[in-house]
Coordinates of C-alpha atoms in Angstrom, one line a residue:
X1 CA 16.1 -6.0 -0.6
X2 CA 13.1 -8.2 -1.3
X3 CA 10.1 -8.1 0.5
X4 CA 7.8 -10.8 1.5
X5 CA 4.9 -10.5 -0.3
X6 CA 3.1 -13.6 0.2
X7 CA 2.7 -12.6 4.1
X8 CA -0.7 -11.4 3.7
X9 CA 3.7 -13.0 1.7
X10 CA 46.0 -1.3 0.2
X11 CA 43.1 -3.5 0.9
X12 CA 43.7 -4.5 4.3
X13 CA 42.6 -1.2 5.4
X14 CA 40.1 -0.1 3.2
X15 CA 38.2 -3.4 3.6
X16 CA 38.2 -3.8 7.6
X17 CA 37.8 0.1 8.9
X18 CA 34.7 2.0 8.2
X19 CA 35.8 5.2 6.3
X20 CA 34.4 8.3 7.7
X21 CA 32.6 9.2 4.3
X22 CA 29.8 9.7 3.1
X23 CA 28.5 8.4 -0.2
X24 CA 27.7 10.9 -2.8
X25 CA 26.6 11.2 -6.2
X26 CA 25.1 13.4 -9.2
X27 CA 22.0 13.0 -9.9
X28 CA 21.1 12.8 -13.7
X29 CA 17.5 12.3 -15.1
X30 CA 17.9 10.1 -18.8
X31 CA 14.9 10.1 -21.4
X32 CA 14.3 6.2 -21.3
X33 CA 12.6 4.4 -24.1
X34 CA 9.3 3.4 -22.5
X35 CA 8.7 -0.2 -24.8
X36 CA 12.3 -1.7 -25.9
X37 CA 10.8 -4.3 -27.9
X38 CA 8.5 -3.1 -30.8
X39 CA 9.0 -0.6 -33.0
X40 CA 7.5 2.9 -33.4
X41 CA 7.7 5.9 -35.7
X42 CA 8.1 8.0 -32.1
X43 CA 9.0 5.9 -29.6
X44 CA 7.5 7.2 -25.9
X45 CA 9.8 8.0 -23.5
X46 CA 10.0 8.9 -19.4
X47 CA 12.4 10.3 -17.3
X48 CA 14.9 7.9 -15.4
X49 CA 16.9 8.9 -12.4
X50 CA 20.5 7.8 -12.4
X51 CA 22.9 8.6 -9.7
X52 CA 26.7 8.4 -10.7
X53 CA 30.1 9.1 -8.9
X54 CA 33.3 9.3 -11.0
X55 CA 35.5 11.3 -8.0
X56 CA 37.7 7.9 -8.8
X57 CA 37.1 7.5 -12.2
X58 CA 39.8 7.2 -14.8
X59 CA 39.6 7.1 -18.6
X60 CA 42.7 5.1 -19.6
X61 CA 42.4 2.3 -16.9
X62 CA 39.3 2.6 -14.7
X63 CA 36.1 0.6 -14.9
X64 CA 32.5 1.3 -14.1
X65 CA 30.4 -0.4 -11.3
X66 CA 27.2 -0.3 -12.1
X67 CA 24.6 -1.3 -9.8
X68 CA 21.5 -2.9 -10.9
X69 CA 18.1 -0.6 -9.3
X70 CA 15.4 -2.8 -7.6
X71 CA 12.4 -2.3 -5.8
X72 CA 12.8 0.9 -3.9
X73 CA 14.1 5.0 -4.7
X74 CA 17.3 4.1 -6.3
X75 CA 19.2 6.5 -2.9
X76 CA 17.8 3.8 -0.7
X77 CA 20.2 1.5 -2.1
X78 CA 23.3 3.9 -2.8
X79 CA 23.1 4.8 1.0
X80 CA 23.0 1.5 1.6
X81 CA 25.6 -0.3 -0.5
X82 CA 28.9 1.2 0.1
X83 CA 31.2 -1.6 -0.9
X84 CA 31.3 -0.2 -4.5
X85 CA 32.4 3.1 -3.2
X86 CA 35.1 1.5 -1.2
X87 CA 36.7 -0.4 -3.9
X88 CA 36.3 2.4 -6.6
X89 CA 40.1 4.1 -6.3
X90 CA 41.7 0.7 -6.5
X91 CA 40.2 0.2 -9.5
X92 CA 39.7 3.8 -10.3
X93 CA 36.2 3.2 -11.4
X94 CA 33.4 5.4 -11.9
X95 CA 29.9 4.2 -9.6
X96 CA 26.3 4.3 -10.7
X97 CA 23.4 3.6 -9.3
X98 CA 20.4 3.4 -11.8
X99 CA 16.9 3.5 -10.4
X100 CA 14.0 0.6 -11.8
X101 CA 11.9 1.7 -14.0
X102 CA 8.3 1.9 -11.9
X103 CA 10.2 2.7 -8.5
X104 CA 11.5 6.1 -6.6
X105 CA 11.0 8.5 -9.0
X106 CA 11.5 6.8 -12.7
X107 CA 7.9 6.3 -13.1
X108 CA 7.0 6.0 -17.2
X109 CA 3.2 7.7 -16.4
X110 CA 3.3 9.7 -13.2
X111 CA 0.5 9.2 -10.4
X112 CA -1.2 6.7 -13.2
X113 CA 1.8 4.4 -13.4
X114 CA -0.6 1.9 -12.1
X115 CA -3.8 2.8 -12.7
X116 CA -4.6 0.1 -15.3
X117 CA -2.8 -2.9 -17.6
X118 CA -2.3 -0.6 -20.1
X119 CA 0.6 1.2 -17.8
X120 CA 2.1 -2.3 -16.0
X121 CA 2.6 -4.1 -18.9
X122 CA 5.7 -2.2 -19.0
X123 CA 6.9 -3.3 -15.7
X124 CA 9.0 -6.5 -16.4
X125 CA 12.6 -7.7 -15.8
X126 CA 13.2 -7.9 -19.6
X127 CA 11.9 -3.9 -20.3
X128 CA 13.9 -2.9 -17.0
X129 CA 17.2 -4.9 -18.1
X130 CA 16.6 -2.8 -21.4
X131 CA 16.8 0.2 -19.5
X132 CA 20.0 -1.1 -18.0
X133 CA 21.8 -1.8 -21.3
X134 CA 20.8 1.9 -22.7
X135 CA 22.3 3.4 -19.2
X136 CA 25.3 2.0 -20.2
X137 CA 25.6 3.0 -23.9
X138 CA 24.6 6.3 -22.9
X139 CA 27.5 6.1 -20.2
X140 CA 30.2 4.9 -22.7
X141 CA 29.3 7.1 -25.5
X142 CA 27.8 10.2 -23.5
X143 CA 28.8 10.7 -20.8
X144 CA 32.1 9.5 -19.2
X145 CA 35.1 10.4 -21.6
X146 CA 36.8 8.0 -23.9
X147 CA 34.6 5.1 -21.9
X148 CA 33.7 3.0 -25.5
X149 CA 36.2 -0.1 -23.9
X150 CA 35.6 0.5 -20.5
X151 CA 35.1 -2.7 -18.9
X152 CA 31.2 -2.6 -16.7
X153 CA 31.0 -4.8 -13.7
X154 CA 27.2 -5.0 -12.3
X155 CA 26.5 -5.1 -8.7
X156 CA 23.1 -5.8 -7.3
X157 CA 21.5 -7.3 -3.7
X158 CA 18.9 -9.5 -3.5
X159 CA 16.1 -8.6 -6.6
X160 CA 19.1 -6.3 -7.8
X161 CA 21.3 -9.4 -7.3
X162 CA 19.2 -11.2 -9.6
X163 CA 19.4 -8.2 -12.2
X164 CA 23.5 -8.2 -12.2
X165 CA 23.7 -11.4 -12.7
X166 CA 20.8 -11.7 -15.3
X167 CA 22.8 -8.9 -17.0
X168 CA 25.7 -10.8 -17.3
X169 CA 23.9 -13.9 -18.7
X170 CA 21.8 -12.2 -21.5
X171 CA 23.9 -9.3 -22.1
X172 CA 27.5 -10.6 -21.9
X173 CA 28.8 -7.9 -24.7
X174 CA 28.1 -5.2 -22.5
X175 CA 28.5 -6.8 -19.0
X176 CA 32.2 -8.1 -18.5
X177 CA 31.0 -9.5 -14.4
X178 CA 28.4 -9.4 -12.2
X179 CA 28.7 -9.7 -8.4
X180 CA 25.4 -11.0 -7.1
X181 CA 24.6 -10.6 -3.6
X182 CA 21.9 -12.7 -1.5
X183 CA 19.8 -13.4 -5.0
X184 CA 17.7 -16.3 -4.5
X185 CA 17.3 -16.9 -8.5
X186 CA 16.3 -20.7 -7.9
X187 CA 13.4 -20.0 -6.2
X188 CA 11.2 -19.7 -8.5
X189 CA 8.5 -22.3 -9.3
X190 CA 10.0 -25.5 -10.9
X191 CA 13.5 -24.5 -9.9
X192 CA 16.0 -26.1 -7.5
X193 CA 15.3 -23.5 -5.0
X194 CA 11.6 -24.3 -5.1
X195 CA 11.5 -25.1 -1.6
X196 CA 8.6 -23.0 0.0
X197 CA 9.4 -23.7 3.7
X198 CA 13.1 -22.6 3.5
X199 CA 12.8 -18.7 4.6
X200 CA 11.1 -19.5 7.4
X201 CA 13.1 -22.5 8.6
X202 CA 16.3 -20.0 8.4
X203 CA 14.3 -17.4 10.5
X204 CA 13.7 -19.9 13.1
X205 CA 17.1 -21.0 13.6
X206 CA 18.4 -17.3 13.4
X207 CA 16.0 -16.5 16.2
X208 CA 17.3 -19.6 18.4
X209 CA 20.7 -18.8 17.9
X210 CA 20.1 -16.1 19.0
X211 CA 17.2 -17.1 22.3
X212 CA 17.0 -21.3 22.8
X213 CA 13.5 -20.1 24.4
X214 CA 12.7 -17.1 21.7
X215 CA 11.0 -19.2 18.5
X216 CA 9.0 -20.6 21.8
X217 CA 8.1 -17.5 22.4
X218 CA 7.3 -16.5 19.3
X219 CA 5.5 -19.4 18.0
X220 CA 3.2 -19.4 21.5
X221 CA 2.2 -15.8 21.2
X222 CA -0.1 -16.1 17.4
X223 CA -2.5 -18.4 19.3
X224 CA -2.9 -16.0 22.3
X225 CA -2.8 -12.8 20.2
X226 CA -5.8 -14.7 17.8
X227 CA -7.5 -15.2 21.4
X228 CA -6.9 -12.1 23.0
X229 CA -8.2 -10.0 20.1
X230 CA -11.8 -11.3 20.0
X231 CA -12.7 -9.5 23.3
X232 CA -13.0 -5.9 23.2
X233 CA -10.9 -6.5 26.7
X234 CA -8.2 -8.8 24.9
X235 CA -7.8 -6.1 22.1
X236 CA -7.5 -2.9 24.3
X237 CA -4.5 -5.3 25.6
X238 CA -3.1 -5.8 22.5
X239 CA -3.0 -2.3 21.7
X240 CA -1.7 -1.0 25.1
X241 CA 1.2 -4.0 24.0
X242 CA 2.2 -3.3 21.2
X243 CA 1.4 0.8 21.4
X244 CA -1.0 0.6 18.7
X245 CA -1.7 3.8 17.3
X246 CA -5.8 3.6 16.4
X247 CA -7.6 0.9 19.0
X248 CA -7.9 -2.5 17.4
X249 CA -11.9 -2.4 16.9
X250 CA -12.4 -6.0 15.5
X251 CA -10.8 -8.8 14.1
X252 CA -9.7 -7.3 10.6
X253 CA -7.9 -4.7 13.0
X254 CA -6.2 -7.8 14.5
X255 CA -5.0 -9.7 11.4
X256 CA -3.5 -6.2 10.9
X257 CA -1.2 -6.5 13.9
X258 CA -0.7 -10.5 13.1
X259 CA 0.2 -10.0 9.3
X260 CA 2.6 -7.1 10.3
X261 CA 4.3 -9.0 12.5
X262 CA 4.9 -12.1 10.2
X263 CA 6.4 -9.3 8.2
X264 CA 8.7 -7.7 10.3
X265 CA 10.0 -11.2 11.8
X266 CA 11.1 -11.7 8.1
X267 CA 12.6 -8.3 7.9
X268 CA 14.5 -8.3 11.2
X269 CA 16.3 -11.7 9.9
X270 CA 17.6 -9.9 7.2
X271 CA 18.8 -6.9 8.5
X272 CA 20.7 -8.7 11.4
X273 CA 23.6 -6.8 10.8
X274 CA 26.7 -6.8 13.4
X275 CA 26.3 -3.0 13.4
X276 CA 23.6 -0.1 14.1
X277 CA 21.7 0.3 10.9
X278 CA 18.8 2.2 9.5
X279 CA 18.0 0.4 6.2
X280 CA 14.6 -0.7 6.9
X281 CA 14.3 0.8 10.0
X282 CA 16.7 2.4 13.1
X283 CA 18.1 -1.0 14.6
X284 CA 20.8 -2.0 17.1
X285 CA 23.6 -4.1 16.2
X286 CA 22.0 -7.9 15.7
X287 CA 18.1 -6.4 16.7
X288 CA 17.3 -10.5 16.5
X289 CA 19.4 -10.7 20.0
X290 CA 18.2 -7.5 21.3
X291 CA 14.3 -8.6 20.5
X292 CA 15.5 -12.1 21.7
X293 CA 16.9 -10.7 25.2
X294 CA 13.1 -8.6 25.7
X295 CA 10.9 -11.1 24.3
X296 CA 12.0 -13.4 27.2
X297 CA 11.5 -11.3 29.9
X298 CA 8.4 -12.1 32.4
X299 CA 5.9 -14.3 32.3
X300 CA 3.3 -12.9 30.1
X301 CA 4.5 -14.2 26.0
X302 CA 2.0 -11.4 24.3
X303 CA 3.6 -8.8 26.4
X304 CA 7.4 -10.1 26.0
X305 CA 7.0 -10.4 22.3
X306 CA 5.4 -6.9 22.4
X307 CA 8.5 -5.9 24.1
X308 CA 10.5 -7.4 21.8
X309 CA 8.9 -5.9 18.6
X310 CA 10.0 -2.3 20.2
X311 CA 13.6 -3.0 18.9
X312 CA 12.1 -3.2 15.4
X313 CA 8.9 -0.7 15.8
X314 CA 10.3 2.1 17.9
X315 CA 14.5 1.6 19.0
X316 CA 14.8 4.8 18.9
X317 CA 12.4 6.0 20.8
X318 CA 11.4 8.7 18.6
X319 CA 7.9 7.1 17.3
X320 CA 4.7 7.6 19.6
X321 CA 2.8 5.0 18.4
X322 CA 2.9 2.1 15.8
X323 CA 0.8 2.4 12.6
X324 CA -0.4 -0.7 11.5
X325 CA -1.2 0.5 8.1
X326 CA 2.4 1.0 7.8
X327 CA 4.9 -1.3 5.8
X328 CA 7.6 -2.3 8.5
X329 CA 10.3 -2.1 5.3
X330 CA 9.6 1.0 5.1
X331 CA 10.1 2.9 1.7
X332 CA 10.2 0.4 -0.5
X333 CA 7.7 0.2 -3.7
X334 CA 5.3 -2.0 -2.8
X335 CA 2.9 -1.2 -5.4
X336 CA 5.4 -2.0 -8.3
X337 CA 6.9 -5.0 -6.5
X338 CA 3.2 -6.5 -5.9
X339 CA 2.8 -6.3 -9.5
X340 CA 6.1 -8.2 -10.4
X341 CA 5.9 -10.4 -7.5
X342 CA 2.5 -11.7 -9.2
X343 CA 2.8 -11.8 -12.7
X344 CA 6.9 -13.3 -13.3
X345 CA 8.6 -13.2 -9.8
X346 CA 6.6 -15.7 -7.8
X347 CA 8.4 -16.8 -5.0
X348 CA 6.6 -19.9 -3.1
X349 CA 7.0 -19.1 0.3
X350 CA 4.9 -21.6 3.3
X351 CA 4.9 -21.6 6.6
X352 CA 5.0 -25.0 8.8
X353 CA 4.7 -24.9 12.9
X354 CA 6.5 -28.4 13.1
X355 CA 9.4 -26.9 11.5
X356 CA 9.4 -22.9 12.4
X357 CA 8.2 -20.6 14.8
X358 CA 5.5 -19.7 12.4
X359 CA 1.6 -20.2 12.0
X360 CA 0.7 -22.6 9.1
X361 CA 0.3 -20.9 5.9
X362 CA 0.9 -23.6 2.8
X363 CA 1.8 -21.8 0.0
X364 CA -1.0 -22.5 -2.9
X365 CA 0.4 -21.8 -6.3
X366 CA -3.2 -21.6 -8.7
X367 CA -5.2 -19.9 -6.1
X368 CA -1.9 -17.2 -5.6
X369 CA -1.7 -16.4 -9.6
X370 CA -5.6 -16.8 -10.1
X371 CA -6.0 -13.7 -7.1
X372 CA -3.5 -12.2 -8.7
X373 CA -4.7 -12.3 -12.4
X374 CA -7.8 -10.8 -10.8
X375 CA -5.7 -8.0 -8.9
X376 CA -3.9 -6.8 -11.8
X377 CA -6.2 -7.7 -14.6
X378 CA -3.5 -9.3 -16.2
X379 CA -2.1 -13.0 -17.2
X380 CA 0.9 -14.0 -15.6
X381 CA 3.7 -15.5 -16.8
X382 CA 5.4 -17.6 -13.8
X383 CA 7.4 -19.7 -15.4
X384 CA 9.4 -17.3 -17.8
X385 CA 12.0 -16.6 -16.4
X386 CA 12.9 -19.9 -16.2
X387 CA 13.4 -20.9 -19.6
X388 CA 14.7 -17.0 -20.6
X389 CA 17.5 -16.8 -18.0
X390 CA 18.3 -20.3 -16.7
X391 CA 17.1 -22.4 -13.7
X392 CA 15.3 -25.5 -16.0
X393 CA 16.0 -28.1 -13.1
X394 CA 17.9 -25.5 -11.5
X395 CA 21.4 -26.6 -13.6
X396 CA 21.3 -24.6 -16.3
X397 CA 23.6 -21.4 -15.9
X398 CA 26.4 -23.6 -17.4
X399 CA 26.6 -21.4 -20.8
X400 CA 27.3 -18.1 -17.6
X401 CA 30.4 -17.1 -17.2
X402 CA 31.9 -14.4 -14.5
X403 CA 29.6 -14.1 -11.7
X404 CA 30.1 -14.6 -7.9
X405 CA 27.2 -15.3 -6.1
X406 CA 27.0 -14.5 -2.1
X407 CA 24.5 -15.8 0.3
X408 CA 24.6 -15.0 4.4
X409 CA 23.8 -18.3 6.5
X410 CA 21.7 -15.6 8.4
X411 CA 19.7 -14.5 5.6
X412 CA 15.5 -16.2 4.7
X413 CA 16.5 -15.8 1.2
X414 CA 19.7 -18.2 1.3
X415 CA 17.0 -20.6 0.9
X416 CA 16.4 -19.8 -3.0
X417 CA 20.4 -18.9 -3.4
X418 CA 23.2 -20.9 -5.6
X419 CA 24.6 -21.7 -1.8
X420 CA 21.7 -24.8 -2.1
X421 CA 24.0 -26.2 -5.0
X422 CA 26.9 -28.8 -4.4
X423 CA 28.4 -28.5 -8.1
X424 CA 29.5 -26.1 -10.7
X425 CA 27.0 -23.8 -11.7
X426 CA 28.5 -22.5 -14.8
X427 CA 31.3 -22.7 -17.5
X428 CA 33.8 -20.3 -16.1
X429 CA 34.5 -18.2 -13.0
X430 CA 31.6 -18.3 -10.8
X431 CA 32.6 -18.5 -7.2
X432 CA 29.8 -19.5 -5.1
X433 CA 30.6 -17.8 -1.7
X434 CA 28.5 -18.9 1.6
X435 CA 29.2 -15.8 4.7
X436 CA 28.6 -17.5 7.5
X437 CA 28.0 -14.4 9.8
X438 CA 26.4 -12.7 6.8
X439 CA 22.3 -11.5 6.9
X440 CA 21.1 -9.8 3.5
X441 CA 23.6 -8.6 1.0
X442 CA 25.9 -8.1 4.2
X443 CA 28.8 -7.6 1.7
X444 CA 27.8 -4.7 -0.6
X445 CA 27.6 -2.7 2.6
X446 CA 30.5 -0.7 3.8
X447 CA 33.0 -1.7 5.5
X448 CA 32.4 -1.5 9.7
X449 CA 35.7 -2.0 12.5
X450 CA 32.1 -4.8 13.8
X451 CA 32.3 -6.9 9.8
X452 CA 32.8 -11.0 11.1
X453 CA 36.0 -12.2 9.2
X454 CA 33.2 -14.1 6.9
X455 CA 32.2 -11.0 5.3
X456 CA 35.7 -10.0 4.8
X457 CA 37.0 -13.0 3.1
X458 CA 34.1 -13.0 0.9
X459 CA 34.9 -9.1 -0.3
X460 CA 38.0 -10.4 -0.7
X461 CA 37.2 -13.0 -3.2
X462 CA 35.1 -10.7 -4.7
X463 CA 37.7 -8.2 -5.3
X464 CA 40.2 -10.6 -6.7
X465 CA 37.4 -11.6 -8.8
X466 CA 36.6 -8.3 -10.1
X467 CA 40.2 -7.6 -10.9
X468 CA 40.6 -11.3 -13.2
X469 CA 37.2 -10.2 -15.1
X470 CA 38.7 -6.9 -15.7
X471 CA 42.4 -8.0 -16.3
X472 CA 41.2 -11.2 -18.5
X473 CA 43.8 -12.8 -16.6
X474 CA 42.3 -15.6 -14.7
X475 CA 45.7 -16.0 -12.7
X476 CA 45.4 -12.7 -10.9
X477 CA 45.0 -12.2 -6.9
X478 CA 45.2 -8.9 -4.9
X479 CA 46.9 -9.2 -1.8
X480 CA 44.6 -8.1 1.2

């Protein structure tokens, strides 16, 4: 999942019932070549953490899935992504889940991982797709038997998204498909997708499909909290609210509060799943409703957006108090993914109150990579993935071949997805599939009896996908 940043940032069955099962895996430490790209007498290694299931797997005719890590503890996303696990005996495959190098517990220098540039110059897409290609040559000649043919489909969501598909662009000998799930890859600076105000313009009309009255709500409440909190009177209010843990003793204690809610608005849209769910937090099914229903109770809009904010802060019940020093997504690396969100994987995000439900906050490119050039004592390169991986006017994946892209009409980062393009995107077998009903990487999750039929079709297409890619036989369709 990707996380704002720039706040402060047989297949009938298997496809439509939730099989009682629980996803489980080996866990397997690899010695990982620390710099891929220079050359040294002893190269320096760390320890990587790969997960792998192969309860399916079969040498003669299976494949392997192979999910693509990204900015979290590599179980955070094998919990969460069961769609490879539900597939895997149809296409007797063997699963793994490898973890990104600087996240969870694959860190190349310990506790100092990030102590200077010396130790995050090693943190880039190009060193962790490395990484990626070495897990798979170890797989084929290590690990799985008789695996040296074995066809490797990559999956990924959102920044993993990017990575499967990424691997299947510069690394097409080893990657034979990539399903790529709500990966805004055009929204980098000078792409297509370069359209700052499009996250929040999805949020808003999430939150009023869900509440005519609740982006009012919303978007009323940042003045009064703003007013509230500069009286000693207005903040004791505020905390009582929102059941602050520590009282709010000034205004810094107040942007707290404003800048984590801007945060967890963003990560309530993309977690609006038809289902109970405890990716980024313990939610009811479609939490932007349930915050919806209580944020337009009573008269008072700080209090009934307080309300609300319980769905996402405390649903069930079991937390005394809200920290504010907490990061409402909970345990994702933030450290790591501030790093790469500064120096290659900018994404322009702005705020506009004429046209969401947010404050105004106008994205400013040279001040963002001059604060963080300071932050990280390091020069960043914005523009390279651009011109390394494709998106030079945003039309340039035409050489690709092999990859379906997903994007949920209920997801912020749809905005920087292929659904924004009206014409072919590559040379061969890209379907570009648009879930209506679908938040963030809706489909790599397992299937629930609560999916929308959007969510099943597009599964569908990617399974029929999957089986041409694997098959070479472009003709091919699985019944579901």
């Amino acid at each position: 999942v990707l996380h704002l940043v720039a706040s402060k940032k047989l297949f009938g069955s298997l496809l439509r019932n939730h099989a009682v099962h629980t996803n489980t895996w080996k866990t397997i430490f690899v010695d990982q070549t620390l710099d891929h790209f220079s050359f040294s007498r002893i190269p320096q290694t760390f320890r990587q953490k790969i997960l792998i299931n192969t309860d399916n797997w079969d040498p003669n005719t299976g494949a392997i899935f192979f999910y693509t890590g990204n900015e979290g503890s590599i179980e955070l996303f094998a919990e969460n992504t069961g769609f490879p696990f539900d597939i895997a005996p149809h296409f007797k495959a063997a699963v793994v889940f490898a973890e990104h190098r600087f996240y969870g517990d694959s860190m190349p220098f310990g506790n100092e991982s990030f102590s200077d540039w010396t130790k995050t110059q090693y943190l880039t897409v190009d060193q962790a797709m490395a990484d990626f290609v070495d897990n798979i040559k170890w797989l084929k000649e290590n690990y799985l038997e008789q695996a040296r043919e074995t066809p490797v489909i990559t999956f990924g969501g959102s920044y993993g998204g990017m990575l499967a598909a990424w691997m299947r662009i510069r690394y097409p000998n080893m990657v034979r498909g990539a399903i790529a799930a709500s990966a805004p890859v055009w929204m980098f600076p000078g792409m297509a997708g370069d359209n700052p105000s499009g996250p929040y313009k999805i949020i808003t009309r999430v939150f009023h499909d869900a509440g005519e009255n609740c982006p009012v709500q919303v978007q009323k409440s940042w003045d009064l909290i703003l007013s509230m909190g500069s009286t000693k009177d207005g903040r004791q209010k505020l905390q009582q609210f929102f059941h602050i843990c520590n009282p709010l003793t000034g205004m810094d204690d107040v942007y707290k509060l404003y800048n984590w809610l801007l945060e967890m608005y963003f990560d309530m849209a993309m977690v609006n799943y038809p289902y109970p769910t405890s990716f980024l937090a313990d939610l009811p099914a479609w939490p932007v409703k349930e915050f919806c229903n209580r944020a337009s109770a009573g008269n008072d809009t700080v209090a009934a957006v307080a309300a609300g904010t319980q769905v996402y802060s405390n649903y069930t019940g079991k937390s005394h108090c809200l920290d504010l020093d907490s990061d409402p997504a909970g345990g994702l690396g933030m450290e790591a993914w501030e790093f790469q969100a500064c120096m290659e994987l900018i994404l322009p995000i702005s705020s506009d109150p004429t046209v969401d439900m947010f404050p105004e906050d106008k994205f400013d490119f040279k001040k963002y990579v001059a604060e963080c050039e300071k932050r990280w004592n390091t020069t960043a390169r914005p523009y390279w993935l651009k011109y390394s991986l494709g998106g030079v006017d945003g039309f340039d994946y035409y050489s690709a071949s092999n990859i379906v892209f997903t994007n949920g009409k209920l997801d912020p980062w749809a905005a920087g997805g292929v659904d924004i393009q009206t014409r072919p995107i590559c040379q061969l077998d890209c379907p570009n599939i648009v879930i209506a009903d679908g938040a963030h990487h809706l489909d790599l999750r397992s299937a629930n009896p609560a999916d929308p039929q959007s969510v099943l079709d597009a599964r569908s297409e990617e399974v029929n996908a999957i089986s041409r890619w694997i098959s070479k036989d472009q003709s091919i369709r699985v019944d579901l």
